Amino acid sequence: MTGGVEPFARDGRPVCDVCPSHQLPGGRFDVLERPSRDCPFDPKTGHRFTAAGVPVCVHPDRVGLPAAPYATNGLPLPWETPPPVQADEVPAWVRSMLDAAPPEVCDDVIRQATELLLASDPGVDITAVLRAALG
């Protein structure tokens, strides 16, 4: 652990032994689609780094995050993205949030989706919308 914050790869994800997600929380490293010369491997530390020294994971499917410069650009993690304003955008938002979210935030994602859907249509079948989003 670093700074009292849990590392991202703590839930059995099949990440590489040298992945920065073993030591850093989500958002403190970038994720690329694949290895690149722009982010060379440093044998001293066992990590890949950007030119600015930001640790990089090169397997988004293994770490469970879409490729993005999270640490470099200070981007929010997918499940930290605010819910959409339009109810018809909720299913896609729920799906993308739950695909990447760690277990401890899934309840909050579903709560936010439920609140948004009920605010737009109090008679909406929440279960049906969530099933469609996750089906």
Tab-separated table of C-alpha atoms in Angstrom:
chain	number	residue	atom	x	y	z
A	1	MET	CA	0.000	0.000	0.000
A	2	THR	CA	1.048	3.560	-0.604
A	3	GLY	CA	0.007	6.479	1.550
A	4	GLY	CA	-2.663	4.441	3.354
A	5	VAL	CA	-4.627	3.939	0.135
A	6	GLU	CA	-5.308	0.421	-1.122
A	7	PRO	CA	-3.701	-0.629	-4.388
A	8	PHE	CA	-6.091	-1.076	-7.299
A	9	ALA	CA	-5.315	-4.765	-7.989
A	10	ARG	CA	-6.704	-6.234	-4.790
A	11	ASP	CA	-9.664	-8.240	-6.016
A	12	GLY	CA	-7.972	-11.104	-7.831
A	13	ARG	CA	-7.649	-9.419	-11.214
A	14	PRO	CA	-5.162	-11.295	-13.434
A	15	VAL	CA	-2.700	-8.407	-13.716
A	16	CYS	CA	1.004	-8.867	-14.435
A	17	ASP	CA	3.414	-9.200	-11.537
A	18	VAL	CA	5.000	-5.861	-12.489
A	19	CYS	CA	1.747	-3.924	-12.935
A	20	PRO	CA	1.671	-0.615	-11.036
A	21	SER	CA	-1.856	-1.504	-9.903
A	22	HIS	CA	-0.294	-3.820	-7.309
A	23	GLN	CA	1.156	-0.794	-5.514
A	24	LEU	CA	-0.926	2.193	-6.575
A	25	PRO	CA	-4.613	3.022	-6.288
A	26	GLY	CA	-6.674	3.592	-9.422
A	27	GLY	CA	-6.055	6.986	-10.932
A	28	ARG	CA	-2.391	7.075	-9.908
A	29	PHE	CA	-1.225	5.290	-13.070
A	30	ASP	CA	-2.072	5.514	-16.760
A	31	VAL	CA	-3.487	2.642	-18.796
A	32	LEU	CA	-2.462	2.062	-22.418
A	33	GLU	CA	-3.896	-0.377	-24.967
A	34	ARG	CA	-0.525	-2.127	-25.367
A	35	PRO	CA	3.196	-1.709	-24.722
A	36	SER	CA	4.721	1.262	-26.497
A	37	ARG	CA	8.147	2.773	-27.027
A	38	ASP	CA	6.661	5.941	-25.557
A	39	CYS	CA	6.444	4.116	-22.220
A	40	PRO	CA	9.568	1.983	-21.932
A	41	PHE	CA	10.081	-0.715	-19.331
A	42	ASP	CA	12.444	0.247	-16.508
A	43	PRO	CA	14.248	-2.895	-15.284
A	44	LYS	CA	15.278	-1.139	-12.038
A	45	THR	CA	11.695	-0.606	-10.892
A	46	GLY	CA	9.954	-3.262	-12.954
A	47	HIS	CA	7.442	-0.746	-14.348
A	48	ARG	CA	6.773	1.117	-17.551
A	49	PHE	CA	6.739	4.900	-17.287
A	50	THR	CA	5.694	7.838	-19.428
A	51	ALA	CA	8.334	10.451	-20.278
A	52	ALA	CA	6.964	12.430	-17.316
A	53	GLY	CA	7.596	9.498	-14.956
A	54	VAL	CA	3.992	8.319	-14.603
A	55	PRO	CA	3.669	4.526	-14.088
A	56	VAL	CA	1.796	2.721	-16.860
A	57	CYS	CA	-0.260	-0.458	-17.134
A	58	VAL	CA	-0.394	-1.871	-20.667
A	59	HIS	CA	-3.206	-4.411	-20.252
A	60	PRO	CA	-6.564	-2.630	-19.832
A	61	ASP	CA	-8.481	-5.895	-20.054
A	62	ARG	CA	-6.490	-7.402	-17.181
A	63	VAL	CA	-6.542	-4.389	-14.879
A	64	GLY	CA	-10.218	-3.704	-15.595
A	65	LEU	CA	-9.858	-0.091	-16.711
A	66	PRO	CA	-10.307	1.342	-20.190
A	67	ALA	CA	-7.126	2.801	-21.666
A	68	ALA	CA	-6.758	6.438	-20.582
A	69	PRO	CA	-4.156	8.825	-19.134
A	70	TYR	CA	-5.722	8.799	-15.645
A	71	ALA	CA	-2.697	10.039	-13.682
A	72	THR	CA	-1.211	12.164	-16.460
A	73	ASN	CA	-4.411	14.135	-17.092
A	74	GLY	CA	-6.056	13.740	-13.680
A	75	LEU	CA	-8.999	11.901	-15.237
A	76	PRO	CA	-11.692	10.391	-13.042
A	77	LEU	CA	-11.925	6.631	-12.927
A	78	PRO	CA	-14.876	5.305	-14.927
A	79	TRP	CA	-17.121	4.768	-11.888
A	80	GLU	CA	-16.393	8.316	-10.707
A	81	THR	CA	-17.966	9.773	-13.848
A	82	PRO	CA	-21.136	11.623	-12.872
A	83	PRO	CA	-24.402	10.005	-13.936
A	84	PRO	CA	-26.005	11.319	-17.102
A	85	VAL	CA	-28.784	13.882	-16.999
A	86	GLN	CA	-31.018	12.013	-19.454
A	87	ALA	CA	-32.725	8.822	-18.261
A	88	ASP	CA	-32.248	7.127	-21.649
A	89	GLU	CA	-28.466	7.364	-21.147
A	90	VAL	CA	-28.603	5.560	-17.787
A	91	PRO	CA	-28.378	1.950	-19.079
A	92	ALA	CA	-25.109	2.594	-20.962
A	93	TRP	CA	-23.727	4.533	-17.990
A	94	VAL	CA	-24.636	1.743	-15.546
A	95	ARG	CA	-23.022	-0.877	-17.765
A	96	SER	CA	-19.762	1.061	-18.165
A	97	MET	CA	-19.625	1.918	-14.455
A	98	LEU	CA	-20.225	-1.631	-13.222
A	99	ASP	CA	-17.811	-3.133	-15.758
A	100	ALA	CA	-14.945	-1.213	-14.180
A	101	ALA	CA	-16.063	-0.442	-10.626
A	102	PRO	CA	-14.565	-2.231	-7.646
A	103	PRO	CA	-17.174	-4.123	-5.596
A	104	GLU	CA	-17.343	-1.513	-2.843
A	105	VAL	CA	-18.780	1.162	-5.176
A	106	CYS	CA	-21.302	-0.955	-7.131
A	107	ASP	CA	-24.118	-0.261	-4.655
A	108	ASP	CA	-23.559	3.482	-5.081
A	109	VAL	CA	-23.696	3.212	-8.894
A	110	ILE	CA	-27.012	1.353	-8.705
A	111	ARG	CA	-28.364	3.857	-6.152
A	112	GLN	CA	-27.479	6.792	-8.420
A	113	ALA	CA	-29.058	5.092	-11.436
A	114	THR	CA	-32.219	4.320	-9.458
A	115	GLU	CA	-32.549	7.912	-8.257
A	116	LEU	CA	-32.087	9.316	-11.762
A	117	LEU	CA	-34.571	6.900	-13.331
A	118	LEU	CA	-37.206	7.504	-10.652
A	119	ALA	CA	-36.788	11.268	-10.940
A	120	SER	CA	-37.467	11.096	-14.671
A	121	ASP	CA	-40.356	8.573	-14.402
A	122	PRO	CA	-41.664	7.539	-10.968
A	123	GLY	CA	-43.418	4.511	-12.499
A	124	VAL	CA	-40.334	3.112	-14.244
A	125	ASP	CA	-39.488	-0.554	-13.702
A	126	ILE	CA	-35.974	-0.160	-12.251
A	127	THR	CA	-35.282	-3.892	-12.349
A	128	ALA	CA	-36.157	-4.088	-16.055
A	129	VAL	CA	-33.906	-1.136	-16.908
A	130	LEU	CA	-30.991	-2.586	-14.930
A	131	ARG	CA	-31.481	-6.042	-16.479
A	132	ALA	CA	-31.449	-4.499	-19.955
A	133	ALA	CA	-28.308	-2.526	-19.100
A	134	LEU	CA	-26.483	-5.565	-17.769
A	135	GLY	CA	-27.923	-8.190	-20.124
